[in-house]
Amino acid sequence: MAVFFGARSSLNRFSFLRSNVAFIRSVVAFPNTRLIFYRKSQTDGSLQVYASKKSSNPRIVYLPLDYNEQIKALLGRWAMINEEATKSSINIRRRLNFTCVFLGMDENPGTKDSVFPEEHESRHLARLTFEKHSGIPVLAVDISGNAEFQDLLDKIIDDAEFTSSITDILNLSPIDAAVFSYAKMYLDWLLKNQFCPGCGSSVSPIWAGTKLQCTNEEKEVGKDGESVFKCPVRRTRVNNVCFPRIDPVIIIALRNSKGDKILLGHNARRKQLDKRFFSCFSGFMELGETIRSTVIREVWEETGLKLKNNIKIIKSQPWPFPANLMIGCIGTTEEGSENNITTHLDCELDHLEWFDANYIADIVYGRPTDGRIKLPQKGSVAFELIKMVTDDCISTKL
């Protein structure tokens, strides 16, 4: 079974401990706590991860907390202000010029599902024990606004650099890819959400960076005579602007009713980048839609084709560009509709083509072809869907 990029579980998130200030204090006091670092790119604004390139594939740097006393002191200060913010409306971001998120704990260091490779003898590392739980904590730190952090890393780490290259990212190990995706989506959310949508006041990350709280403490008299927060967001007990959002996206591989051809499309936005790149069809889910209804709408809007009822939901994949959940599906077009292709409805695609399943199979399995088209990279949900529908088409013909 293929493991999609970013989809391999590695950390126990211990989400119920995020608001436990005593636990967070113990995390930043524990010598073996690991830190991973991000910063905002000066060229395109994307978040870059700090990675080592000593081997053929990049490896995220997991820096031990006790590796440098200055870094340890900075994280200790963060924990103190994080605790203070749970009792008042201070803005952590104005007190510190870096952002930190507790990602969870690695409960089985040194195993195949661990974030720490065996060559580091991670099986023998001491683990943090809190109540009945134990493991090696991992924190993600965004140092975009902190020159001190940047200088420290340059001095203490060799052969590492910040990267957001899609080639580097897609060559991360499955475990590193999962950690990268998880951390990047949280830090990207914090970076892009600075103000309350209800009143415009600044918002501050609390619960170890996993929740945003409006800092507006103005109150008014409520309908029952009680004192309530004036801000409509802060006044509600539960709302969806305090926590990270993830955008569901359907992605579907299409075959014809005979099961011998696969429909692929070329995105109009890639016209100047790569005219040979063909892929599946995808689109964001809209309010009030089911997965199935989104698939039907997106396929019709992008191709003009209608589908049979046997739409299959196959797999899902977190995709951290910026914060999507890809929902992989396979569909079959209605018999007799295959030649009614159109691209003029939403103009997202500039070319659609039916390809023989055997031709696509040659590309998927690395056999010689004419090189006319390229497919998505292995490990992506798009590639795996194309592979699955290709295998299915060929097996039904045997």
Coordinates of C-alpha atoms in Angstrom, one line a residue:
M1 CA 0.0 0.0 0.0
A2 CA 1.5 3.3 -1.1
V3 CA 2.2 6.0 1.6
F4 CA 1.3 9.4 0.3
F5 CA 3.5 12.5 1.0
G6 CA 2.7 13.8 4.5
A7 CA 0.3 11.0 5.3
R8 CA 2.4 8.7 7.6
S9 CA 1.7 9.2 11.2
S10 CA 4.7 9.7 13.4
L11 CA 3.9 11.8 16.5
N12 CA 1.3 11.4 19.2
R13 CA -0.1 14.9 19.3
F14 CA -1.3 14.8 22.9
S15 CA -3.8 17.6 22.0
F16 CA -5.4 17.4 25.4
L17 CA -2.1 18.6 27.0
R18 CA -1.7 21.7 24.8
S19 CA -3.5 23.9 27.3
N20 CA -1.7 22.3 30.3
V21 CA 0.8 24.9 31.3
A22 CA 2.6 22.6 33.7
F23 CA 3.2 20.1 30.9
I24 CA 4.5 22.8 28.5
R25 CA 6.9 24.0 31.2
S26 CA 8.2 20.5 31.5
V27 CA 8.7 20.3 27.8
V28 CA 11.0 23.3 27.6
A29 CA 12.8 22.1 30.7
F30 CA 13.5 18.7 29.3
P31 CA 17.0 18.4 27.7
N32 CA 16.0 15.9 24.9
T33 CA 13.1 18.0 23.6
R34 CA 13.7 18.5 19.9
L35 CA 13.2 21.7 17.9
I36 CA 12.6 22.1 14.2
F37 CA 12.9 25.5 12.6
Y38 CA 11.1 27.4 9.9
R39 CA 11.4 30.9 8.5
K40 CA 9.6 33.0 5.9
S41 CA 11.4 33.1 2.5
Q42 CA 12.6 36.6 1.5
T43 CA 11.8 35.9 -2.1
D44 CA 8.3 34.4 -2.3
G45 CA 7.1 34.5 1.4
S46 CA 6.7 30.7 1.7
L47 CA 7.8 29.0 4.9
Q48 CA 11.1 27.2 4.6
V49 CA 12.2 24.4 6.8
Y50 CA 15.7 24.0 8.3
A51 CA 17.2 20.8 6.8
S52 CA 20.5 19.0 6.5
K53 CA 21.8 18.0 3.1
K54 CA 24.6 15.7 4.1
S55 CA 22.9 12.7 2.5
S56 CA 21.3 12.3 -1.0
N57 CA 17.9 13.3 0.5
P58 CA 17.3 16.3 2.8
R59 CA 16.7 15.5 6.4
I60 CA 14.9 17.9 8.8
V61 CA 17.2 19.1 11.6
Y62 CA 15.8 18.0 15.0
L63 CA 17.9 20.2 17.3
P64 CA 18.1 19.0 21.0
L65 CA 16.9 21.7 23.4
D66 CA 20.1 21.5 25.4
Y67 CA 22.3 21.9 22.4
N68 CA 22.6 25.6 23.0
E69 CA 22.0 27.6 26.2
Q70 CA 20.8 30.7 24.4
I71 CA 18.2 28.8 22.5
K72 CA 17.1 27.0 25.6
A73 CA 16.7 30.3 27.4
L74 CA 14.6 31.7 24.6
L75 CA 12.2 28.7 24.7
G76 CA 12.0 29.0 28.5
R77 CA 10.9 32.6 28.1
W78 CA 8.3 31.5 25.5
A79 CA 6.8 28.9 28.0
M80 CA 6.5 31.6 30.7
I81 CA 4.7 34.0 28.4
N82 CA 2.5 31.2 27.0
E83 CA 1.4 30.5 30.6
E84 CA 0.8 34.2 31.3
A85 CA -1.3 34.5 28.1
T86 CA -3.8 31.9 29.4
K87 CA -4.6 34.2 32.3
S88 CA -4.7 37.5 30.5
S89 CA -5.0 39.0 27.0
I90 CA -1.3 39.8 26.3
N91 CA -0.1 39.3 22.8
I92 CA 2.7 36.8 22.8
R93 CA 3.9 37.9 19.4
R94 CA 4.6 41.4 20.7
R95 CA 6.6 40.0 23.6
L96 CA 8.6 37.6 21.5
N97 CA 9.7 37.8 17.9
F98 CA 9.3 34.1 17.2
T99 CA 6.4 31.7 17.2
C100 CA 6.4 28.2 18.7
V101 CA 4.0 25.2 18.4
F102 CA 4.0 22.0 20.4
L103 CA 3.7 19.2 17.9
G104 CA 3.5 16.2 20.2
M105 CA 5.8 13.5 21.4
D106 CA 7.6 10.6 19.8
E107 CA 6.7 7.7 22.0
N108 CA 8.9 5.1 20.2
P109 CA 12.2 6.7 19.3
G110 CA 14.4 4.5 17.1
T111 CA 11.6 2.5 15.5
K112 CA 10.6 2.6 11.9
D113 CA 7.8 5.1 12.7
S114 CA 10.1 7.4 14.8
V115 CA 11.1 10.9 13.7
F116 CA 14.6 10.1 15.0
P117 CA 16.9 7.8 12.9
E118 CA 18.4 4.8 14.6
E119 CA 22.0 5.9 13.9
H120 CA 21.4 8.6 16.6
E121 CA 20.9 5.8 19.1
S122 CA 17.5 7.3 19.8
R123 CA 16.2 4.2 21.5
H124 CA 18.5 5.0 24.4
L125 CA 17.4 8.6 24.8
A126 CA 15.7 9.6 28.0
R127 CA 12.0 10.3 27.6
L128 CA 9.9 13.0 29.2
T129 CA 7.4 11.5 31.6
F130 CA 4.3 13.4 32.5
E131 CA 1.6 11.7 34.5
K132 CA 1.1 8.4 32.6
H133 CA 2.6 9.6 29.3
S134 CA 6.1 9.5 28.0
G135 CA 8.1 10.4 24.9
I136 CA 10.4 12.9 23.3
P137 CA 8.7 16.2 22.7
V138 CA 8.9 18.1 19.4
L139 CA 8.4 21.8 19.0
A140 CA 8.2 23.8 15.7
V141 CA 9.7 27.3 15.9
D142 CA 9.1 30.1 13.3
I143 CA 12.1 32.4 13.5
S144 CA 11.1 34.7 10.7
G145 CA 11.4 37.8 12.8
N146 CA 14.3 36.8 14.9
A147 CA 17.8 37.6 13.8
E148 CA 19.3 36.2 17.0
F149 CA 17.9 32.7 16.3
Q150 CA 19.2 32.8 12.7
D151 CA 22.7 33.8 13.8
L152 CA 22.7 31.1 16.4
L153 CA 21.7 28.4 13.9
D154 CA 24.4 29.6 11.5
K155 CA 27.0 29.2 14.2
I156 CA 26.1 25.9 15.7
I157 CA 24.9 23.8 12.7
D158 CA 27.0 22.7 9.7
D159 CA 25.7 21.6 6.3
A160 CA 22.1 22.7 6.9
E161 CA 20.0 25.4 5.3
F162 CA 16.5 26.7 5.0
T163 CA 14.6 25.2 2.0
S164 CA 11.2 25.3 0.5
S165 CA 12.2 23.8 -2.8
I166 CA 9.5 21.5 -4.0
T167 CA 12.2 19.0 -5.1
D168 CA 13.7 19.0 -1.6
I169 CA 10.3 18.8 0.1
L170 CA 9.1 15.9 -1.9
N171 CA 12.4 14.0 -1.3
L172 CA 11.9 14.1 2.5
S173 CA 11.5 10.7 4.2
P174 CA 7.8 9.7 4.8
I175 CA 8.2 10.6 8.5
D176 CA 9.9 13.9 7.9
A177 CA 7.2 14.7 5.3
A178 CA 4.5 14.1 7.8
V179 CA 6.2 16.3 10.4
F180 CA 7.0 19.0 7.8
S181 CA 3.3 19.1 6.7
Y182 CA 1.9 19.2 10.2
A183 CA 4.2 21.9 11.5
K184 CA 4.1 24.1 8.3
M185 CA 0.3 24.2 8.3
Y186 CA 0.2 25.4 11.9
L187 CA 2.9 28.0 11.5
D188 CA 1.5 29.2 8.2
W189 CA -1.9 29.6 9.9
L190 CA -0.3 31.7 12.7
L191 CA 1.6 33.8 10.2
K192 CA -1.4 34.7 8.1
N193 CA -3.8 35.3 11.0
Q194 CA -2.8 38.4 12.9
F195 CA -6.1 40.1 13.6
C196 CA -9.5 39.1 15.0
P197 CA -12.2 38.9 12.3
G198 CA -14.8 40.0 14.8
C199 CA -13.4 43.3 16.0
G200 CA -10.0 43.8 14.3
S201 CA -7.9 43.6 17.4
S202 CA -4.7 41.6 17.4
V203 CA -4.9 37.9 18.2
S204 CA -2.4 35.9 20.2
P205 CA -1.4 32.2 20.0
I206 CA -2.2 30.3 23.2
W207 CA -2.3 26.7 24.1
A208 CA 1.3 26.2 22.9
G209 CA 0.6 27.9 19.6
T210 CA -2.4 25.8 18.6
K211 CA -5.2 28.3 19.3
L212 CA -5.7 32.0 18.6
Q213 CA -7.3 34.3 21.2
C214 CA -8.6 37.8 20.6
T215 CA -6.8 40.3 22.9
N216 CA -9.8 42.7 23.1
E217 CA -11.0 42.8 26.7
E218 CA -13.7 45.4 26.2
K219 CA -17.0 44.3 27.8
E220 CA -20.6 45.3 27.6
V221 CA -23.9 44.3 29.3
G222 CA -25.5 41.2 27.8
K223 CA -29.1 40.5 27.2
D224 CA -29.4 38.8 30.6
G225 CA -27.7 41.7 32.4
E226 CA -24.4 39.9 32.7
S227 CA -21.0 41.3 31.6
V228 CA -19.9 39.8 28.3
F229 CA -17.0 40.5 25.9
K230 CA -17.9 43.1 23.3
C231 CA -16.0 41.2 20.5
P232 CA -18.5 38.7 18.9
V233 CA -15.7 36.2 18.4
R234 CA -14.5 36.2 22.0
R235 CA -18.0 36.2 23.3
T236 CA -18.9 32.9 21.8
R237 CA -17.9 29.7 23.7
V238 CA -17.0 27.8 20.5
N239 CA -16.1 29.3 17.1
N240 CA -14.2 28.3 14.0
V241 CA -11.8 31.2 13.8
C242 CA -9.8 30.3 17.0
F243 CA -8.4 27.1 15.5
P244 CA -6.6 26.2 12.3
R245 CA -8.7 25.6 9.2
I246 CA -8.0 23.0 6.6
D247 CA -9.5 23.2 3.1
P248 CA -10.9 19.9 1.6
V249 CA -10.1 19.4 -2.0
I250 CA -11.4 16.5 -4.2
I251 CA -9.0 15.0 -6.7
I252 CA -10.3 12.4 -9.2
A253 CA -8.8 10.1 -11.7
L254 CA -11.2 9.4 -14.7
R255 CA -11.5 6.4 -17.0
N256 CA -13.9 5.8 -19.8
S257 CA -16.9 3.4 -19.7
K258 CA -15.0 0.8 -21.7
G259 CA -12.2 0.8 -19.1
D260 CA -9.4 1.1 -21.7
K261 CA -8.6 4.9 -21.6
I262 CA -7.8 7.5 -18.9
L263 CA -8.6 11.2 -19.2
L264 CA -5.9 13.6 -18.0
G265 CA -5.7 17.4 -18.2
H266 CA -3.1 20.1 -18.5
N267 CA -3.5 23.1 -16.3
A268 CA -3.6 26.4 -18.1
R269 CA -1.5 28.1 -15.4
R270 CA 1.4 25.7 -16.3
K271 CA 1.4 26.7 -20.0
Q272 CA 4.7 28.5 -19.6
L273 CA 6.2 26.1 -17.0
D274 CA 5.7 22.6 -18.4
K275 CA 3.5 21.9 -21.5
R276 CA 4.0 18.2 -21.0
F277 CA 2.6 17.9 -17.4
F278 CA -0.8 16.1 -17.2
S279 CA -2.6 15.2 -14.1
C280 CA -6.0 14.4 -12.5
F281 CA -8.9 16.8 -12.0
S282 CA -9.3 18.6 -8.7
G283 CA -11.2 21.4 -6.9
F284 CA -12.2 22.8 -3.6
M285 CA -15.3 21.6 -1.8
E286 CA -17.9 24.3 -1.5
L287 CA -20.4 25.0 1.3
G288 CA -23.2 22.5 1.6
E289 CA -21.5 19.9 -0.7
T290 CA -20.8 16.2 -0.1
I291 CA -17.6 14.7 -1.5
R292 CA -19.7 13.0 -4.3
S293 CA -21.5 16.2 -5.3
T294 CA -18.2 18.1 -5.4
V295 CA -16.7 15.4 -7.7
I296 CA -19.7 15.6 -10.1
R297 CA -19.6 19.4 -10.2
E298 CA -15.8 19.7 -10.6
V299 CA -15.7 17.1 -13.4
W300 CA -18.5 18.8 -15.3
E301 CA -17.0 22.3 -14.9
E302 CA -13.5 21.2 -16.0
T303 CA -14.4 18.6 -18.7
G304 CA -18.1 19.0 -19.6
L305 CA -18.5 15.3 -18.9
K306 CA -21.0 13.4 -16.7
L307 CA -20.1 10.5 -14.4
K308 CA -21.7 7.2 -13.6
N309 CA -22.9 6.8 -10.1
N310 CA -20.1 4.5 -9.0
I311 CA -17.7 7.2 -7.7
K312 CA -15.1 5.6 -5.3
I313 CA -13.5 7.5 -2.5
I314 CA -10.0 6.0 -2.3
K315 CA -7.5 7.8 -0.1
S316 CA -6.8 11.2 1.6
Q317 CA -3.6 13.2 1.9
P318 CA -2.7 16.3 3.8
W319 CA -1.1 18.8 1.4
P320 CA 0.7 21.7 3.1
F321 CA 0.5 24.2 0.2
P322 CA -0.9 25.9 2.1
A323 CA -3.3 23.8 4.2
N324 CA -5.4 21.3 2.1
L325 CA -6.8 17.9 2.6
M326 CA -6.7 16.1 -0.7
I327 CA -9.6 13.5 -1.0
G328 CA -8.7 11.0 -3.7
C329 CA -11.4 9.5 -5.8
I330 CA -11.9 7.4 -9.0
G331 CA -14.8 7.9 -11.4
T332 CA -16.1 6.5 -14.7
T333 CA -17.6 8.7 -17.4
E334 CA -21.1 7.9 -18.8
E335 CA -21.1 5.7 -21.8
G336 CA -21.2 7.7 -25.1
S337 CA -20.2 11.0 -23.4
E338 CA -16.4 10.6 -23.9
N339 CA -16.3 12.8 -27.0
N340 CA -18.2 15.7 -25.5
I341 CA -15.2 17.2 -23.8
T342 CA -15.1 21.0 -23.3
T343 CA -12.7 23.3 -21.4
H344 CA -14.5 26.6 -21.8
L345 CA -16.7 26.4 -18.7
D346 CA -14.2 27.5 -16.0
C347 CA -11.1 27.7 -18.3
E348 CA -8.8 26.1 -15.6
L349 CA -7.5 23.5 -18.1
D350 CA -6.3 24.3 -21.6
H351 CA -6.0 20.7 -22.9
L352 CA -7.7 17.4 -22.2
E353 CA -6.8 14.1 -23.7
W354 CA -7.8 10.5 -23.5
F355 CA -4.8 8.3 -23.2
D356 CA -4.5 4.5 -23.7
A357 CA -4.2 2.8 -20.3
N358 CA -1.2 0.8 -21.5
Y359 CA 0.6 4.0 -22.5
I360 CA 0.0 5.5 -19.0
A361 CA 1.1 2.2 -17.4
D362 CA 4.4 2.5 -19.2
I363 CA 5.0 5.9 -17.7
V364 CA 3.8 4.8 -14.3
Y365 CA 6.2 1.9 -14.2
G366 CA 9.2 3.6 -15.8
R367 CA 9.1 1.8 -19.1
P368 CA 10.3 3.5 -22.3
T369 CA 7.8 5.9 -23.9
D370 CA 7.9 8.7 -26.4
G371 CA 8.2 11.2 -23.5
R372 CA 5.3 13.3 -24.8
I373 CA 3.8 13.8 -21.3
K374 CA 4.9 13.8 -17.7
L375 CA 2.8 12.7 -14.6
P376 CA 2.8 13.9 -11.0
Q377 CA 5.7 12.9 -8.8
K378 CA 5.5 9.5 -7.0
G379 CA 4.2 9.8 -3.5
S380 CA 1.5 12.4 -4.5
V381 CA -2.1 11.3 -4.3
A382 CA -2.5 12.3 -8.0
F383 CA 0.2 9.8 -9.0
E384 CA -1.2 7.0 -6.9
L385 CA -4.7 7.6 -8.2
I386 CA -3.5 7.5 -11.8
K387 CA -1.6 4.3 -11.0
M388 CA -4.6 2.7 -9.4
V389 CA -7.0 3.5 -12.2
T390 CA -4.4 2.3 -14.8
D391 CA -3.9 -1.0 -13.0
D392 CA -7.7 -1.4 -12.8
C393 CA -8.2 -0.7 -16.5
I394 CA -5.5 -3.2 -17.5
S395 CA -6.6 -5.9 -15.0
T396 CA -10.2 -5.8 -16.3
K397 CA -9.0 -6.4 -19.9
L398 CA -7.0 -9.5 -19.0

